[in-house]
Every structure is written in structure tokens, then in C-alpha cells.
Coordinates of C-alpha atoms in Angstrom, one line a residue:
M48 CA -27.8 -165.1 -66.2
I49 CA -24.5 -166.7 -67.1
D50 CA -23.5 -163.9 -69.5
N51 CA -23.1 -161.8 -66.7
Q52 CA -21.0 -164.1 -64.3
I53 CA -18.6 -165.1 -67.3
K54 CA -17.3 -161.6 -68.1
T55 CA -15.0 -162.2 -65.1
S56 CA -12.8 -164.9 -63.6
I57 CA -14.8 -164.5 -60.3
G58 CA -17.9 -165.0 -61.9
A59 CA -16.5 -167.9 -63.9
K60 CA -15.5 -169.7 -61.0
I61 CA -19.1 -169.3 -59.3
I62 CA -20.6 -171.1 -62.5
E63 CA -18.0 -173.7 -62.1
N64 CA -19.4 -174.3 -58.7
K65 CA -23.0 -174.0 -59.2
F66 CA -23.0 -176.2 -62.4
K67 CA -20.6 -178.6 -61.1
L68 CA -18.4 -178.4 -64.3
C69 CA -15.6 -181.0 -64.8
D70 CA -13.2 -178.6 -65.6
P71 CA -12.2 -175.1 -65.0
L72 CA -14.1 -172.6 -67.2
N73 CA -11.8 -170.5 -69.4
I74 CA -13.9 -167.6 -70.4
N75 CA -11.4 -166.8 -73.1
T76 CA -12.2 -170.0 -74.8
K77 CA -15.2 -169.4 -77.3
N78 CA -16.1 -173.1 -78.3
D79 CA -15.9 -173.9 -74.4
V80 CA -18.4 -171.1 -73.7
E81 CA -20.5 -172.0 -76.5
N82 CA -20.5 -175.7 -75.7
L83 CA -21.6 -174.9 -72.1
F84 CA -24.6 -172.8 -73.2
E85 CA -25.5 -175.4 -75.4
T86 CA -25.2 -178.1 -72.9
L87 CA -27.3 -176.3 -70.5
A88 CA -29.9 -175.5 -72.7
G89 CA -30.2 -179.3 -73.9
N90 CA -31.3 -180.3 -70.3
F91 CA -34.6 -178.7 -71.2
A92 CA -34.4 -180.1 -75.0
E93 CA -34.0 -183.7 -73.7
I94 CA -36.9 -183.4 -71.1
V95 CA -39.2 -181.5 -73.7
Q96 CA -38.7 -183.9 -76.5
Y97 CA -39.0 -187.0 -74.6
N98 CA -41.5 -186.0 -72.1
K99 CA -43.5 -188.9 -70.7
D100 CA -42.2 -191.2 -72.9
N101 CA -43.2 -194.4 -71.1
R102 CA -39.5 -195.7 -71.0
L103 CA -39.6 -196.9 -67.4
Y104 CA -38.0 -200.0 -68.6
E105 CA -34.8 -198.5 -69.5
N106 CA -34.3 -195.6 -66.9
P107 CA -37.5 -195.3 -64.2
E108 CA -35.8 -192.0 -62.5
R109 CA -35.5 -190.5 -65.8
S110 CA -38.9 -191.0 -67.0
L111 CA -40.2 -189.6 -63.6
V112 CA -38.6 -186.2 -64.8
T113 CA -40.9 -184.2 -66.9
L114 CA -41.6 -180.5 -68.4
E115 CA -43.7 -179.9 -65.2
T116 CA -40.6 -181.2 -63.0
L117 CA -38.3 -178.5 -64.6
C118 CA -41.1 -176.0 -64.7
D119 CA -41.5 -176.4 -60.5
I120 CA -37.8 -176.0 -60.2
M121 CA -37.5 -172.8 -62.3
V122 CA -40.9 -171.2 -60.7
N123 CA -39.8 -172.2 -57.3
K124 CA -39.4 -168.8 -55.2
T125 CA -38.0 -170.7 -52.5
I126 CA -34.9 -170.8 -54.3
I127 CA -33.6 -167.2 -54.3
T128 CA -32.3 -166.6 -57.9
A129 CA -33.0 -168.0 -61.5
L130 CA -29.2 -168.6 -61.9
D131 CA -29.7 -171.2 -58.8
R132 CA -32.8 -172.7 -60.3
Y133 CA -31.0 -173.2 -63.6
A134 CA -28.3 -175.0 -61.6
D135 CA -30.8 -177.0 -59.7
V136 CA -32.3 -178.2 -63.2
N137 CA -28.7 -179.1 -64.3
N138 CA -28.2 -180.9 -61.2
K139 CA -31.3 -182.7 -61.6
L140 CA -30.1 -184.1 -65.0
L141 CA -27.0 -185.1 -63.6
S142 CA -28.7 -187.2 -61.2
I143 CA -30.7 -189.2 -63.5
N144 CA -28.1 -189.9 -65.9
N145 CA -25.6 -191.0 -63.1
L146 CA -23.1 -188.1 -63.5
N147 CA -21.0 -186.4 -61.1
C148 CA -20.2 -183.2 -63.1
T149 CA -21.0 -181.4 -66.2
E150 CA -18.8 -181.8 -69.4
H151 CA -18.2 -178.4 -71.3
V152 CA -15.1 -178.4 -72.9
Y153 CA -15.4 -178.4 -76.8
K154 CA -12.6 -180.7 -77.3
K155 CA -13.6 -183.4 -75.0
M156 CA -16.8 -183.6 -76.9
I157 CA -15.0 -183.4 -80.4
D158 CA -13.0 -186.4 -79.3
S159 CA -16.0 -188.4 -78.3
Y160 CA -17.7 -188.4 -81.5
L161 CA -14.0 -189.2 -83.0
N162 CA -14.1 -192.1 -81.3
T163 CA -15.6 -194.6 -84.1
S164 CA -15.5 -197.7 -81.8
W165 CA -18.5 -199.8 -81.3
N166 CA -18.5 -199.5 -77.6
S167 CA -18.1 -195.5 -77.9
D168 CA -20.7 -193.0 -76.0
S169 CA -21.1 -191.8 -79.8
A170 CA -21.8 -195.2 -81.3
A171 CA -25.4 -195.4 -80.0
G172 CA -26.4 -193.0 -82.7
G173 CA -25.1 -189.7 -81.6
R174 CA -22.6 -189.6 -84.4
Q175 CA -24.6 -190.9 -87.1
W176 CA -27.6 -188.3 -86.5
T177 CA -24.8 -185.5 -86.1
Y178 CA -23.3 -186.8 -89.7
Q179 CA -26.9 -186.5 -91.4
T180 CA -27.2 -182.8 -89.8
C181 CA -23.9 -182.1 -91.4
T182 CA -24.7 -183.5 -94.7
E183 CA -28.3 -183.9 -95.2
F184 CA -30.5 -181.2 -93.5
G185 CA -28.7 -179.3 -90.8
F186 CA -31.7 -179.2 -88.0
F187 CA -29.5 -177.6 -85.7
Q188 CA -30.6 -176.4 -82.0
T189 CA -29.4 -173.0 -82.1
S190 CA -29.8 -170.2 -79.9
N191 CA -28.5 -166.7 -81.2
Q192 CA -31.1 -164.1 -80.1
D193 CA -29.9 -161.5 -77.8
D194 CA -33.1 -161.3 -75.6
H195 CA -33.4 -165.5 -75.8
V196 CA -34.0 -167.4 -72.4
F197 CA -31.2 -169.4 -73.5
G198 CA -28.6 -166.7 -74.3
N199 CA -27.0 -166.1 -77.9
Q200 CA -24.1 -168.1 -77.5
F201 CA -24.6 -171.0 -79.8
P202 CA -25.7 -170.2 -83.0
A203 CA -25.7 -172.3 -86.4
S204 CA -22.0 -171.5 -87.0
F205 CA -20.7 -173.4 -84.0
F206 CA -22.6 -176.8 -85.4
I207 CA -20.9 -175.8 -88.7
D208 CA -17.6 -175.7 -86.9
M209 CA -18.7 -179.2 -85.3
C210 CA -18.8 -180.9 -88.5
S211 CA -15.6 -179.8 -89.9
D212 CA -14.0 -180.7 -86.4
I213 CA -15.5 -184.3 -86.2
F214 CA -15.6 -185.2 -90.1
G215 CA -13.0 -182.9 -91.7
K216 CA -12.6 -179.6 -93.1
L217 CA -14.7 -180.7 -96.5
Y218 CA -17.7 -180.8 -94.1
N219 CA -18.6 -176.9 -94.3
F220 CA -21.4 -174.7 -94.8
D221 CA -21.1 -175.1 -98.5
I222 CA -21.6 -179.0 -98.1
L223 CA -24.1 -178.7 -96.0
S224 CA -26.0 -176.0 -98.2
N225 CA -25.9 -178.2 -101.2
G226 CA -26.6 -181.4 -98.8
I227 CA -29.8 -179.5 -98.2
K228 CA -30.8 -178.9 -101.7
R229 CA -29.9 -182.6 -102.5
S230 CA -32.4 -183.8 -100.0
N231 CA -35.1 -181.5 -100.7
I232 CA -35.0 -182.5 -104.3
M233 CA -34.5 -186.5 -103.5
Y234 CA -37.7 -186.4 -100.9
G235 CA -39.8 -183.6 -102.4
E236 CA -39.7 -180.9 -99.5
L237 CA -43.2 -180.9 -98.1
N238 CA -44.5 -181.9 -101.3
I239 CA -43.7 -185.7 -101.1
K240 CA -45.0 -188.1 -103.6
E241 CA -45.3 -191.2 -101.9
N242 CA -48.0 -193.9 -101.0
R243 CA -49.3 -195.5 -97.9
V244 CA -47.5 -193.2 -95.5
I245 CA -48.7 -192.3 -92.1
Y246 CA -47.0 -189.2 -90.3
V247 CA -47.5 -189.1 -86.6
H248 CA -46.7 -186.0 -84.5
G249 CA -47.1 -184.8 -81.0
S250 CA -47.9 -181.2 -80.0
V251 CA -45.2 -181.1 -77.2
D252 CA -42.4 -182.6 -79.3
P253 CA -40.6 -179.6 -80.9
W254 CA -39.7 -181.8 -83.9
H255 CA -43.3 -181.4 -85.2
A256 CA -42.7 -178.1 -86.5
L257 CA -40.5 -179.5 -89.1
G258 CA -43.1 -182.4 -90.1
I259 CA -45.8 -182.9 -92.0
T260 CA -49.2 -182.5 -90.2
Q261 CA -51.5 -182.5 -92.8
T262 CA -51.3 -184.5 -95.8
K263 CA -51.8 -183.5 -99.8
S264 CA -52.5 -186.7 -101.3
K265 CA -54.9 -189.8 -100.7
N266 CA -53.9 -192.8 -99.3
N267 CA -51.4 -190.9 -96.7
V268 CA -52.6 -190.2 -93.3
A269 CA -51.2 -187.5 -91.1
I270 CA -52.0 -187.9 -87.1
Y271 CA -51.5 -185.0 -84.6
I272 CA -51.5 -186.0 -81.0
E273 CA -52.3 -183.0 -78.8
G274 CA -50.1 -183.2 -75.4
T275 CA -47.8 -186.1 -76.5
A276 CA -44.1 -185.6 -77.4
H277 CA -41.6 -187.2 -79.7
C278 CA -42.6 -190.7 -80.9
A279 CA -45.1 -191.3 -78.2
N280 CA -47.2 -193.9 -80.3
M281 CA -43.9 -196.0 -80.6
Y282 CA -43.1 -196.5 -76.8
P283 CA -44.9 -199.2 -74.9
P284 CA -48.5 -198.5 -74.0
S285 CA -49.3 -197.3 -70.4
P286 CA -53.1 -197.3 -68.2
T287 CA -51.8 -193.6 -68.0
D288 CA -51.8 -192.8 -71.7
L289 CA -53.8 -190.0 -72.8
P290 CA -57.3 -191.1 -74.8
Q291 CA -56.1 -189.4 -78.1
L292 CA -52.6 -191.4 -77.9
K293 CA -54.5 -194.5 -77.7
H294 CA -56.8 -193.9 -80.5
A295 CA -53.7 -192.9 -82.7
R296 CA -52.3 -196.0 -81.8
E297 CA -55.5 -197.9 -82.7
M298 CA -55.9 -196.0 -86.3
I299 CA -52.3 -196.6 -86.9
R300 CA -52.9 -200.4 -86.5
A301 CA -56.1 -200.4 -88.7
F302 CA -54.4 -198.6 -91.3
L303 CA -51.4 -200.5 -91.5
N304 CA -53.7 -203.9 -91.4
E305 CA -55.4 -202.3 -94.4
W306 CA -52.6 -201.6 -96.4
L307 CA -51.0 -204.7 -95.8
T308 CA -54.0 -207.1 -96.6
E309 CA -55.1 -205.2 -99.7
N310 CA -54.2 -205.9 -103.1
D311 CA -51.3 -203.9 -104.5
N312 CA -52.7 -203.5 -107.8
N313 CA -56.0 -202.1 -106.3
S314 CA -55.6 -198.4 -105.2
S315 CA -57.2 -197.7 -101.6
E316 CA -60.5 -196.2 -101.1
V317 CA -59.2 -194.5 -98.0
D318 CA -59.3 -190.7 -98.4
N319 CA -56.7 -188.2 -97.2
I320 CA -57.2 -187.8 -93.5
E321 CA -56.0 -185.8 -90.8
F322 CA -56.6 -186.5 -87.3
K323 CA -56.2 -183.9 -84.6
Y324 CA -57.2 -184.4 -81.1
K325 CA -57.5 -181.9 -78.1
V326 CA -56.6 -182.9 -74.6

């Protein structure tokens, strides 16, 4: 969709208007184009990851926008083109985040991460998380396939460049590769040797693909909750919660209660358990 438009200056102006860009789109500035594609794909990533997360206390309007909301927009035939539907999704995200325009300029994004003051936007966790991705595990959310729905404009190299531009030239592909090896050695990859750990994942949360959904040792528990997203069990309960989410919370509480009250010198009799529920 957007790929065809950004081949010309006229097309770039169309994208500027439809997606309410804060600054003119320079199609010859590679980092700006990549950042735009990543930002627009991020609209979907944000809603999917935190789908129905019971954060009404924080931003009621945001909590009412779900994966179904975005799907309804994207299949709405009264909006003639797929490009316009994609723009409508972006407008919806601007609205719930109280923003007037879409930031896409790469340097502005880097400058926001370079701001280390406690009252900066990145102080809430964005800079810290980015540092971890640059030094410990990668986990970049990329798109580099020619036929991918979100385009092929933000490969892993885009994020590695971010690492260097935010934290210094030392933070390159080599230090990331070594950092990933170090993390795997320290934590045991998927063969973690631990005791009394509860791994909780939701089927809607994309991160579950990187998590442990089956345990291999006794006295550890893997709970896989069908139909829930990121950290659903950690948000306040709601009368509309799925039965499997309610049950997962009960199981977590039961295991924690047992482990906190038993004698540390005695091994638990709880066997390796995997909970999986179907919606």
C-alpha cells in the first residue's frame, strides 16, 4: 500500500495527509521511511499485546479499543481502499493516545531516547527496554519479507542502528550477538535450572512464542491461558474475565501460598504441571 505511494513526491504528500504526519515525509531519507513503517505496524502490535487488559483505570478509551476494533476497521467495505482503512487505524490510535499527529522522523525518535531525565517520555521504561534489547537478547519486532502485510522496511538492521545511535557506536551487531550468547549461558536458554517458578502466558500475546509454555523440571509450573494477552493475570480482575483467566489466577495464588508456607528444607510434592485452557 504505502510502498507504491512513497515512490513519488506526490504519493509522499498523500501519505503525509492520510496518516497525519507531524513533519513532511522525505522519501529519500531511509531511516525516516523505516521509522514510519515501524510506527504504523506498531499500532497493531500495541493493541494485540495489551488486548483487553483491564486497564480501564489508566485510560478508559484505550482499554475499549481491542483487536476486534482494528479488524472491524480493516474489513469495513464502506471505507473504499485498504490504505484508507490503515490510515483510520492510525487515526484511532492517535485519538486514544491524545496525539494530534504521527511522529516519523528518525532523529526525533533517537533524541527522545537520548533524554535521560526522569521526566522524559522514555524514562517510563522505553529507554531501559531498548538497552536490554541492544545488549541482552535482541527480540526486535521486525518486518523484512517482500510480501509481508506490514512491508519490508524495518529489518533487524534498523534496530541495531538505533542501538548505536542511542547508546554509542560500541553497541553494534557484535556486542548484541555476544550479549545474547551471554544471556543464554547465564539463564540456561530453554533448559533453565530453577525452582518454584510459575511461567504464565496468554495465547493472544505474541511474546508467548518466546516463553516457556511447558516445564521440564519438578516444582515449576507453566500456565498457558487461551484467549488472553500480555500479563492478563497481573491486571485487576473484571466480571468479564474469561473463566480460564479466573482459574489461572486461582492456581497461581495456590502455588504461591504453598511455596511460601512450606519448609525450605523439604522438597515440594507438586509435580511438573502444565495448565492449558480452551476458550
